Amino acid sequence: MKKFVFSLALLISGISFSGTCHWIKNPNFYVKKEIDLINSTNLKGNVYCDIDNDFLTYYIGTGNLEIGLLYNEKEKKELTYENIMNILLDFEGDIAKLLPSNISSRELKDKPQFYTYRLYIYDAKQNDTFMFFKYILDTTKHDGDWKMYYNSEIFSKMNDNVVDLFQKNGYGPTEDIVY
């Protein structure tokens, strides 16, 4: 009986442990550098855990290093316009901490052309997480070149004034959503 209870406990703990998130296996030099930045900074958001239980800090395509940050998971605030804007400000502050400043000049030539930062927000009302924004830094441009996007599916359901405001501030729509 003791063996059965022990085996059952081991099985249950193994099942719950298997759902935890982890860094990708064998990250390259630049992914390791980004992970180092994540681990050494005090981010307001958490690194997003994708559907494969990997922290979203890896390459998607060629020359595009992606980082996903999740907000509102602990606070579970209602997603009002004001709360979304406050989360967006936190996201922009976190991005500033994660810019690839820890790469030496001799390592610059092979660094990714694009760093894509995705903003995920937990919606307590729907008990689900959604990607709201995407910021892309083009490292080949002098002083960097930023492109900013909003999730067209989510914001098309909102008031047209919100979409107009984003577009006036340089945001474009995107359907490039990663979960």
Short mmCIF file of N, CA and C in Angstrom, two decimals:
data_model
loop_
_atom_site.label_atom_id
_atom_site.label_comp_id
_atom_site.label_asym_id
_atom_site.label_seq_id
_atom_site.Cartn_x
_atom_site.Cartn_y
_atom_site.Cartn_z
N MET A 1 0.82 -1.20 0.00
CA MET A 1 0.00 0.00 0.00
C MET A 1 0.87 1.26 0.00
N LYS A 2 1.95 1.24 0.80
CA LYS A 2 2.84 2.40 0.84
C LYS A 2 3.45 2.65 -0.53
N LYS A 3 3.81 1.56 -1.24
CA LYS A 3 4.39 1.71 -2.58
C LYS A 3 3.37 2.35 -3.52
N PHE A 4 2.11 1.95 -3.39
CA PHE A 4 1.06 2.50 -4.24
C PHE A 4 0.89 4.01 -4.00
N VAL A 5 0.80 4.40 -2.72
CA VAL A 5 0.63 5.80 -2.37
C VAL A 5 1.84 6.61 -2.83
N PHE A 6 3.05 6.08 -2.63
CA PHE A 6 4.27 6.76 -3.06
C PHE A 6 4.28 6.91 -4.58
N SER A 7 3.92 5.83 -5.29
CA SER A 7 3.89 5.88 -6.76
C SER A 7 2.85 6.88 -7.25
N LEU A 8 1.70 6.89 -6.60
CA LEU A 8 0.65 7.83 -6.97
C LEU A 8 1.11 9.28 -6.74
N ALA A 9 1.74 9.53 -5.60
CA ALA A 9 2.25 10.88 -5.31
C ALA A 9 3.32 11.28 -6.32
N LEU A 10 4.19 10.36 -6.68
CA LEU A 10 5.23 10.64 -7.66
C LEU A 10 4.62 10.95 -9.02
N LEU A 11 3.61 10.18 -9.40
CA LEU A 11 2.94 10.40 -10.68
C LEU A 11 2.26 11.76 -10.71
N ILE A 12 1.56 12.11 -9.64
CA ILE A 12 0.87 13.40 -9.58
C ILE A 12 1.87 14.55 -9.62
N SER A 13 2.95 14.45 -8.86
CA SER A 13 3.94 15.52 -8.87
C SER A 13 4.62 15.61 -10.23
N GLY A 14 4.81 14.49 -10.90
CA GLY A 14 5.40 14.50 -12.24
C GLY A 14 4.49 15.15 -13.25
N ILE A 15 3.19 14.92 -13.10
CA ILE A 15 2.23 15.52 -14.02
C ILE A 15 2.20 17.03 -13.83
N SER A 16 2.14 17.47 -12.57
CA SER A 16 2.07 18.91 -12.36
C SER A 16 3.38 19.58 -12.73
N PHE A 17 4.50 18.92 -12.55
CA PHE A 17 5.80 19.50 -12.90
C PHE A 17 5.96 19.60 -14.40
N SER A 18 5.39 18.67 -15.16
CA SER A 18 5.58 18.67 -16.60
C SER A 18 4.93 19.87 -17.28
N GLY A 19 4.01 20.55 -16.59
CA GLY A 19 3.35 21.70 -17.16
C GLY A 19 4.08 23.01 -16.93
N THR A 20 5.25 22.95 -16.30
CA THR A 20 5.98 24.18 -16.02
C THR A 20 6.71 24.67 -17.26
N CYS A 21 6.98 25.93 -17.25
CA CYS A 21 7.65 26.55 -18.40
C CYS A 21 9.16 26.47 -18.24
N HIS A 22 9.87 26.46 -19.36
CA HIS A 22 11.33 26.36 -19.32
C HIS A 22 11.93 27.14 -20.48
N TRP A 23 13.21 27.47 -20.36
CA TRP A 23 13.94 28.11 -21.46
C TRP A 23 14.17 27.09 -22.55
N ILE A 24 14.31 27.54 -23.79
CA ILE A 24 14.54 26.60 -24.89
C ILE A 24 15.87 25.89 -24.68
N LYS A 25 15.95 24.70 -25.24
CA LYS A 25 17.19 23.92 -25.15
C LYS A 25 18.20 24.47 -26.15
N ASN A 26 19.45 24.47 -25.76
CA ASN A 26 20.57 24.89 -26.62
C ASN A 26 20.37 26.28 -27.24
N PRO A 27 20.11 27.29 -26.42
CA PRO A 27 19.97 28.63 -26.99
C PRO A 27 21.30 29.11 -27.55
N ASN A 28 21.24 29.89 -28.62
CA ASN A 28 22.48 30.41 -29.17
C ASN A 28 22.98 31.58 -28.31
N PHE A 29 24.09 32.14 -28.70
CA PHE A 29 24.76 33.19 -27.94
C PHE A 29 23.83 34.37 -27.66
N TYR A 30 23.08 34.81 -28.67
CA TYR A 30 22.25 36.01 -28.54
C TYR A 30 21.01 35.75 -27.70
N VAL A 31 20.45 34.56 -27.78
CA VAL A 31 19.33 34.20 -26.91
C VAL A 31 19.83 34.14 -25.47
N LYS A 32 21.01 33.56 -25.25
CA LYS A 32 21.58 33.53 -23.90
C LYS A 32 21.77 34.94 -23.35
N LYS A 33 22.23 35.85 -24.19
CA LYS A 33 22.42 37.24 -23.76
C LYS A 33 21.08 37.86 -23.33
N GLU A 34 20.03 37.57 -24.08
CA GLU A 34 18.71 38.11 -23.73
C GLU A 34 18.20 37.48 -22.43
N ILE A 35 18.42 36.18 -22.27
CA ILE A 35 18.03 35.50 -21.03
C ILE A 35 18.80 36.11 -19.85
N ASP A 36 20.08 36.42 -20.05
CA ASP A 36 20.87 37.07 -19.00
C ASP A 36 20.26 38.41 -18.61
N LEU A 37 19.85 39.19 -19.62
CA LEU A 37 19.22 40.48 -19.33
C LEU A 37 17.91 40.29 -18.55
N ILE A 38 17.12 39.32 -18.96
CA ILE A 38 15.85 39.04 -18.28
C ILE A 38 16.11 38.68 -16.82
N ASN A 39 17.09 37.81 -16.60
CA ASN A 39 17.37 37.35 -15.24
C ASN A 39 18.02 38.42 -14.37
N SER A 40 18.65 39.41 -14.97
CA SER A 40 19.36 40.42 -14.18
C SER A 40 18.56 41.71 -13.96
N THR A 41 17.37 41.80 -14.53
CA THR A 41 16.57 43.01 -14.38
C THR A 41 15.31 42.72 -13.59
N ASN A 42 14.75 43.77 -13.04
CA ASN A 42 13.52 43.65 -12.29
C ASN A 42 12.37 44.08 -13.20
N LEU A 43 11.85 43.14 -13.96
CA LEU A 43 10.77 43.43 -14.91
C LEU A 43 9.44 43.54 -14.19
N LYS A 44 8.55 44.38 -14.71
CA LYS A 44 7.20 44.46 -14.16
C LYS A 44 6.33 43.34 -14.72
N GLY A 45 6.68 42.86 -15.90
CA GLY A 45 5.97 41.74 -16.49
C GLY A 45 6.76 40.46 -16.32
N ASN A 46 6.12 39.35 -16.62
CA ASN A 46 6.80 38.05 -16.60
C ASN A 46 7.04 37.61 -18.04
N VAL A 47 8.00 36.74 -18.24
CA VAL A 47 8.22 36.22 -19.58
C VAL A 47 7.05 35.29 -19.91
N TYR A 48 6.47 35.48 -21.07
CA TYR A 48 5.31 34.72 -21.51
C TYR A 48 5.69 33.27 -21.77
N CYS A 49 4.85 32.35 -21.33
CA CYS A 49 5.04 30.92 -21.56
C CYS A 49 4.14 30.50 -22.72
N ASP A 50 4.74 30.02 -23.81
CA ASP A 50 3.96 29.70 -25.01
C ASP A 50 3.25 28.35 -24.88
N ILE A 51 2.53 27.95 -25.92
CA ILE A 51 1.74 26.72 -25.87
C ILE A 51 2.60 25.46 -25.80
N ASP A 52 3.90 25.59 -26.10
CA ASP A 52 4.82 24.45 -25.98
C ASP A 52 5.54 24.45 -24.63
N ASN A 53 5.11 25.30 -23.71
CA ASN A 53 5.72 25.46 -22.39
C ASN A 53 7.16 25.95 -22.47
N ASP A 54 7.46 26.76 -23.47
CA ASP A 54 8.76 27.43 -23.58
C ASP A 54 8.55 28.90 -23.26
N PHE A 55 9.50 29.48 -22.51
CA PHE A 55 9.46 30.93 -22.35
C PHE A 55 9.69 31.54 -23.72
N LEU A 56 8.87 32.52 -24.10
CA LEU A 56 9.00 33.12 -25.43
C LEU A 56 10.23 34.03 -25.43
N THR A 57 11.37 33.42 -25.62
CA THR A 57 12.65 34.10 -25.79
C THR A 57 13.46 33.21 -26.72
N TYR A 58 13.16 33.30 -28.01
CA TYR A 58 13.81 32.46 -29.00
C TYR A 58 13.61 33.05 -30.39
N TYR A 59 14.28 32.45 -31.36
CA TYR A 59 14.17 32.92 -32.74
C TYR A 59 12.89 32.41 -33.37
N ILE A 60 12.25 33.29 -34.13
CA ILE A 60 11.14 32.90 -35.00
C ILE A 60 11.56 33.40 -36.37
N GLY A 61 11.81 32.49 -37.27
CA GLY A 61 12.33 32.86 -38.58
C GLY A 61 13.82 33.14 -38.49
N THR A 62 14.36 33.75 -39.52
CA THR A 62 15.79 34.04 -39.59
C THR A 62 16.05 35.47 -39.14
N GLY A 63 16.95 35.64 -38.22
CA GLY A 63 17.35 36.97 -37.80
C GLY A 63 16.32 37.72 -36.98
N ASN A 64 15.36 37.02 -36.38
CA ASN A 64 14.31 37.65 -35.59
C ASN A 64 14.22 37.00 -34.22
N LEU A 65 14.76 37.66 -33.21
CA LEU A 65 14.71 37.16 -31.84
C LEU A 65 13.46 37.73 -31.18
N GLU A 66 12.61 36.85 -30.67
CA GLU A 66 11.33 37.26 -30.08
C GLU A 66 11.35 37.11 -28.57
N ILE A 67 10.75 38.08 -27.90
CA ILE A 67 10.61 38.06 -26.46
C ILE A 67 9.17 38.43 -26.15
N GLY A 68 8.49 37.60 -25.37
CA GLY A 68 7.11 37.88 -24.98
C GLY A 68 7.04 38.18 -23.50
N LEU A 69 6.32 39.24 -23.15
CA LEU A 69 6.16 39.62 -21.75
C LEU A 69 4.68 39.63 -21.40
N LEU A 70 4.36 39.06 -20.24
CA LEU A 70 2.98 38.90 -19.79
C LEU A 70 2.70 39.82 -18.60
N TYR A 71 1.56 40.48 -18.65
CA TYR A 71 1.15 41.41 -17.59
C TYR A 71 -0.26 41.08 -17.11
N ASN A 72 -0.58 41.56 -15.91
CA ASN A 72 -1.90 41.46 -15.30
C ASN A 72 -2.25 40.05 -14.86
N GLU A 73 -1.29 39.15 -14.84
CA GLU A 73 -1.57 37.77 -14.44
C GLU A 73 -1.83 37.68 -12.94
N LYS A 74 -1.09 38.43 -12.15
CA LYS A 74 -1.26 38.41 -10.70
C LYS A 74 -2.34 39.39 -10.25
N GLU A 75 -2.34 40.58 -10.83
CA GLU A 75 -3.25 41.63 -10.40
C GLU A 75 -4.69 41.34 -10.81
N LYS A 76 -4.86 40.76 -11.98
CA LYS A 76 -6.17 40.43 -12.54
C LYS A 76 -7.12 41.65 -12.56
N LYS A 77 -6.55 42.80 -12.96
CA LYS A 77 -7.36 44.01 -13.06
C LYS A 77 -8.27 43.93 -14.28
N GLU A 78 -9.38 44.65 -14.19
CA GLU A 78 -10.27 44.74 -15.34
C GLU A 78 -9.53 45.47 -16.46
N LEU A 79 -9.74 45.03 -17.69
CA LEU A 79 -9.01 45.61 -18.81
C LEU A 79 -9.72 46.86 -19.34
N THR A 80 -9.64 47.90 -18.55
CA THR A 80 -10.16 49.19 -18.99
C THR A 80 -9.11 49.83 -19.89
N TYR A 81 -9.50 50.87 -20.60
CA TYR A 81 -8.56 51.60 -21.46
C TYR A 81 -7.40 52.11 -20.61
N GLU A 82 -7.70 52.67 -19.44
CA GLU A 82 -6.66 53.22 -18.56
C GLU A 82 -5.68 52.13 -18.11
N ASN A 83 -6.20 50.97 -17.70
CA ASN A 83 -5.32 49.88 -17.26
C ASN A 83 -4.46 49.35 -18.40
N ILE A 84 -5.02 49.26 -19.59
CA ILE A 84 -4.24 48.80 -20.75
C ILE A 84 -3.12 49.79 -21.04
N MET A 85 -3.41 51.09 -20.96
CA MET A 85 -2.38 52.11 -21.21
C MET A 85 -1.28 52.05 -20.15
N ASN A 86 -1.66 51.81 -18.88
CA ASN A 86 -0.65 51.67 -17.82
C ASN A 86 0.22 50.44 -18.05
N ILE A 87 -0.39 49.35 -18.48
CA ILE A 87 0.38 48.14 -18.80
C ILE A 87 1.31 48.41 -19.97
N LEU A 88 0.83 49.14 -20.96
CA LEU A 88 1.67 49.48 -22.11
C LEU A 88 2.89 50.30 -21.68
N LEU A 89 2.71 51.22 -20.75
CA LEU A 89 3.85 52.00 -20.22
C LEU A 89 4.84 51.09 -19.48
N ASP A 90 4.32 50.15 -18.68
CA ASP A 90 5.20 49.18 -18.00
C ASP A 90 5.97 48.35 -19.02
N PHE A 91 5.29 47.93 -20.08
CA PHE A 91 5.90 47.15 -21.15
C PHE A 91 7.05 47.93 -21.79
N GLU A 92 6.80 49.19 -22.12
CA GLU A 92 7.84 50.00 -22.73
C GLU A 92 9.03 50.18 -21.80
N GLY A 93 8.77 50.30 -20.50
CA GLY A 93 9.86 50.38 -19.52
C GLY A 93 10.65 49.09 -19.46
N ASP A 94 9.95 47.96 -19.53
CA ASP A 94 10.63 46.66 -19.51
C ASP A 94 11.45 46.45 -20.78
N ILE A 95 10.93 46.87 -21.92
CA ILE A 95 11.69 46.76 -23.17
C ILE A 95 13.02 47.51 -23.05
N ALA A 96 12.97 48.70 -22.47
CA ALA A 96 14.19 49.49 -22.31
C ALA A 96 15.25 48.72 -21.52
N LYS A 97 14.81 47.89 -20.57
CA LYS A 97 15.74 47.08 -19.78
C LYS A 97 16.28 45.90 -20.57
N LEU A 98 15.56 45.50 -21.62
CA LEU A 98 15.93 44.29 -22.37
C LEU A 98 16.59 44.57 -23.71
N LEU A 99 16.85 45.82 -24.02
CA LEU A 99 17.55 46.12 -25.27
C LEU A 99 18.92 45.47 -25.23
N PRO A 100 19.37 44.96 -26.36
CA PRO A 100 20.61 44.16 -26.40
C PRO A 100 21.87 44.99 -26.18
N SER A 101 22.00 45.55 -24.98
CA SER A 101 23.15 46.39 -24.66
C SER A 101 24.33 45.59 -24.11
N ASN A 102 24.12 44.31 -23.88
CA ASN A 102 25.18 43.47 -23.29
C ASN A 102 25.97 42.71 -24.35
N ILE A 103 25.98 43.21 -25.57
CA ILE A 103 26.70 42.56 -26.67
C ILE A 103 27.91 43.42 -27.02
N SER A 104 29.07 42.81 -27.00
CA SER A 104 30.30 43.57 -27.28
C SER A 104 30.37 43.95 -28.76
N SER A 105 31.22 44.92 -29.07
CA SER A 105 31.32 45.42 -30.45
C SER A 105 31.78 44.33 -31.42
N ARG A 106 32.60 43.40 -30.97
CA ARG A 106 33.05 42.34 -31.89
C ARG A 106 31.95 41.31 -32.16
N GLU A 107 30.92 41.28 -31.32
CA GLU A 107 29.81 40.33 -31.49
C GLU A 107 28.64 40.95 -32.23
N LEU A 108 28.72 42.23 -32.52
CA LEU A 108 27.60 42.94 -33.14
C LEU A 108 27.28 42.48 -34.55
N LYS A 109 28.29 42.07 -35.29
CA LYS A 109 28.04 41.77 -36.71
C LYS A 109 27.08 40.61 -36.93
N ASP A 110 27.01 39.67 -36.00
CA ASP A 110 26.13 38.51 -36.16
C ASP A 110 24.85 38.60 -35.34
N LYS A 111 24.62 39.72 -34.68
CA LYS A 111 23.42 39.79 -33.84
C LYS A 111 22.17 39.81 -34.72
N PRO A 112 21.04 39.45 -34.14
CA PRO A 112 19.79 39.42 -34.92
C PRO A 112 19.47 40.79 -35.51
N GLN A 113 18.89 40.77 -36.71
CA GLN A 113 18.48 42.03 -37.31
C GLN A 113 17.29 42.62 -36.57
N PHE A 114 16.39 41.75 -36.13
CA PHE A 114 15.18 42.22 -35.46
C PHE A 114 15.07 41.64 -34.06
N TYR A 115 14.67 42.49 -33.14
CA TYR A 115 14.26 42.08 -31.80
C TYR A 115 12.78 42.42 -31.73
N THR A 116 11.95 41.40 -31.56
CA THR A 116 10.50 41.60 -31.50
C THR A 116 10.04 41.37 -30.07
N TYR A 117 9.39 42.37 -29.51
CA TYR A 117 8.87 42.30 -28.14
C TYR A 117 7.35 42.25 -28.23
N ARG A 118 6.76 41.22 -27.63
CA ARG A 118 5.31 41.04 -27.67
C ARG A 118 4.73 41.26 -26.28
N LEU A 119 3.63 41.99 -26.24
CA LEU A 119 2.94 42.28 -24.99
C LEU A 119 1.70 41.40 -24.88
N TYR A 120 1.69 40.55 -23.86
CA TYR A 120 0.55 39.69 -23.56
C TYR A 120 -0.12 40.20 -22.30
N ILE A 121 -1.44 40.18 -22.29
CA ILE A 121 -2.19 40.62 -21.11
C ILE A 121 -3.19 39.54 -20.73
N TYR A 122 -3.20 39.22 -19.44
CA TYR A 122 -4.19 38.27 -18.92
C TYR A 122 -5.51 39.02 -18.73
N ASP A 123 -6.58 38.46 -19.26
CA ASP A 123 -7.92 39.03 -19.13
C ASP A 123 -8.70 38.16 -18.15
N ALA A 124 -8.87 38.64 -16.92
CA ALA A 124 -9.53 37.86 -15.87
C ALA A 124 -10.99 37.58 -16.22
N LYS A 125 -11.62 38.51 -16.92
CA LYS A 125 -13.03 38.35 -17.29
C LYS A 125 -13.21 37.12 -18.20
N GLN A 126 -12.27 36.92 -19.12
CA GLN A 126 -12.34 35.79 -20.05
C GLN A 126 -11.47 34.62 -19.59
N ASN A 127 -10.73 34.82 -18.49
CA ASN A 127 -9.83 33.80 -17.96
C ASN A 127 -8.89 33.28 -19.05
N ASP A 128 -8.30 34.22 -19.79
CA ASP A 128 -7.42 33.86 -20.90
C ASP A 128 -6.40 34.98 -21.12
N THR A 129 -5.37 34.66 -21.87
CA THR A 129 -4.30 35.60 -22.17
C THR A 129 -4.30 35.92 -23.66
N PHE A 130 -4.09 37.19 -23.99
CA PHE A 130 -4.11 37.63 -25.37
C PHE A 130 -2.89 38.50 -25.67
N MET A 131 -2.40 38.43 -26.90
CA MET A 131 -1.34 39.32 -27.33
C MET A 131 -1.98 40.63 -27.78
N PHE A 132 -1.57 41.74 -27.17
CA PHE A 132 -2.15 43.04 -27.49
C PHE A 132 -1.28 43.86 -28.42
N PHE A 133 0.03 43.88 -28.18
CA PHE A 133 0.93 44.74 -28.95
C PHE A 133 2.20 44.00 -29.32
N LYS A 134 2.84 44.51 -30.37
CA LYS A 134 4.13 43.97 -30.82
C LYS A 134 5.00 45.15 -31.22
N TYR A 135 6.22 45.20 -30.68
CA TYR A 135 7.20 46.23 -31.03
C TYR A 135 8.38 45.53 -31.68
N ILE A 136 8.85 46.06 -32.79
CA ILE A 136 9.99 45.46 -33.50
C ILE A 136 11.10 46.50 -33.63
N LEU A 137 12.29 46.11 -33.16
CA LEU A 137 13.48 46.94 -33.29
C LEU A 137 14.32 46.40 -34.44
N ASP A 138 14.61 47.25 -35.43
CA ASP A 138 15.50 46.88 -36.53
C ASP A 138 16.89 47.37 -36.16
N THR A 139 17.78 46.45 -35.86
CA THR A 139 19.12 46.80 -35.37
C THR A 139 20.06 47.26 -36.48
N THR A 140 19.64 47.11 -37.74
CA THR A 140 20.52 47.54 -38.84
C THR A 140 20.42 49.04 -39.10
N LYS A 141 19.40 49.67 -38.56
CA LYS A 141 19.22 51.11 -38.75
C LYS A 141 20.01 51.86 -37.68
N HIS A 142 20.59 52.98 -38.08
CA HIS A 142 21.34 53.80 -37.14
C HIS A 142 20.42 54.23 -35.99
N ASP A 143 20.85 54.03 -34.77
CA ASP A 143 20.06 54.33 -33.57
C ASP A 143 18.78 53.51 -33.49
N GLY A 144 18.70 52.43 -34.25
CA GLY A 144 17.53 51.55 -34.20
C GLY A 144 16.32 52.17 -34.87
N ASP A 145 15.45 51.34 -35.34
CA ASP A 145 14.22 51.79 -35.98
C ASP A 145 13.10 50.94 -35.39
N TRP A 146 12.12 51.58 -34.79
CA TRP A 146 11.02 50.87 -34.14
C TRP A 146 9.77 50.87 -35.01
N LYS A 147 9.13 49.71 -35.07
CA LYS A 147 7.80 49.58 -35.66
C LYS A 147 6.91 49.05 -34.54
N MET A 148 5.71 49.61 -34.44
CA MET A 148 4.80 49.23 -33.37
C MET A 148 3.46 48.79 -33.97
N TYR A 149 2.90 47.73 -33.40
CA TYR A 149 1.67 47.16 -33.94
C TYR A 149 0.69 46.85 -32.82
N TYR A 150 -0.59 46.94 -33.14
CA TYR A 150 -1.64 46.52 -32.22
C TYR A 150 -2.33 45.30 -32.83
N ASN A 151 -2.91 44.46 -31.97
CA ASN A 151 -3.62 43.27 -32.41
C ASN A 151 -4.93 43.71 -33.06
N SER A 152 -5.00 43.57 -34.38
CA SER A 152 -6.17 44.08 -35.12
C SER A 152 -7.45 43.34 -34.73
N GLU A 153 -7.36 42.08 -34.38
CA GLU A 153 -8.57 41.33 -34.01
C GLU A 153 -9.17 41.88 -32.72
N ILE A 154 -8.34 42.11 -31.72
CA ILE A 154 -8.83 42.62 -30.44
C ILE A 154 -9.36 44.04 -30.58
N PHE A 155 -8.57 44.91 -31.20
CA PHE A 155 -8.94 46.32 -31.23
C PHE A 155 -10.00 46.65 -32.27
N SER A 156 -10.27 45.74 -33.21
CA SER A 156 -11.36 45.98 -34.16
C SER A 156 -12.71 45.89 -33.46
N LYS A 157 -12.75 45.23 -32.30
CA LYS A 157 -13.99 45.10 -31.54
C LYS A 157 -14.23 46.30 -30.64
N MET A 158 -13.24 47.18 -30.55
CA MET A 158 -13.36 48.36 -29.69
C MET A 158 -13.83 49.56 -30.49
N ASN A 159 -14.00 50.60 -29.79
CA ASN A 159 -14.38 51.89 -30.34
C ASN A 159 -13.36 52.32 -31.41
N ASP A 160 -13.83 52.85 -32.53
CA ASP A 160 -12.95 53.30 -33.62
C ASP A 160 -11.96 54.37 -33.17
N ASN A 161 -12.33 55.13 -32.15
CA ASN A 161 -11.43 56.19 -31.65
C ASN A 161 -10.14 55.60 -31.10
N VAL A 162 -10.21 54.41 -30.51
CA VAL A 162 -9.01 53.77 -29.96
C VAL A 162 -8.06 53.40 -31.10
N VAL A 163 -8.58 52.80 -32.15
CA VAL A 163 -7.76 52.43 -33.31
C VAL A 163 -7.17 53.68 -33.95
N ASP A 164 -7.98 54.73 -34.09
CA ASP A 164 -7.49 55.99 -34.66
C ASP A 164 -6.35 56.56 -33.83
N LEU A 165 -6.50 56.49 -32.51
CA LEU A 165 -5.46 56.99 -31.61
C LEU A 165 -4.15 56.22 -31.82
N PHE A 166 -4.25 54.89 -31.90
CA PHE A 166 -3.04 54.09 -32.13
C PHE A 166 -2.40 54.45 -33.47
N GLN A 167 -3.21 54.56 -34.50
CA GLN A 167 -2.66 54.85 -35.83
C GLN A 167 -2.03 56.24 -35.88
N LYS A 168 -2.62 57.20 -35.20
CA LYS A 168 -2.04 58.55 -35.15
C LYS A 168 -0.70 58.55 -34.42
N ASN A 169 -0.51 57.59 -33.53
CA ASN A 169 0.73 57.49 -32.77
C ASN A 169 1.72 56.50 -33.38
N GLY A 170 1.50 56.13 -34.64
CA GLY A 170 2.47 55.32 -35.36
C GLY A 170 2.30 53.82 -35.27
N TYR A 171 1.21 53.34 -34.69
CA TYR A 171 0.96 51.91 -34.60
C TYR A 171 0.24 51.44 -35.86
N GLY A 172 0.60 50.26 -36.32
CA GLY A 172 -0.10 49.63 -37.42
C GLY A 172 -0.82 48.39 -36.92
N PRO A 173 -1.78 47.88 -37.68
CA PRO A 173 -2.47 46.65 -37.27
C PRO A 173 -1.61 45.43 -37.59
N THR A 174 -1.79 44.37 -36.82
CA THR A 174 -1.12 43.11 -37.13
C THR A 174 -2.05 41.94 -36.83
N GLU A 175 -1.89 40.91 -37.63
CA GLU A 175 -2.55 39.63 -37.38
C GLU A 175 -1.50 38.57 -37.07
N ASP A 176 -0.25 38.99 -36.93
CA ASP A 176 0.86 38.09 -36.60
C ASP A 176 0.87 37.87 -35.09
N ILE A 177 0.12 36.88 -34.68
CA ILE A 177 -0.06 36.58 -33.26
C ILE A 177 0.62 35.26 -32.95
N VAL A 178 1.38 35.22 -31.87
CA VAL A 178 2.06 34.00 -31.45
C VAL A 178 1.56 33.62 -30.07
N TYR A 179 1.09 32.38 -29.94
CA TYR A 179 0.69 31.86 -28.64
C TYR A 179 1.46 30.61 -28.41
#
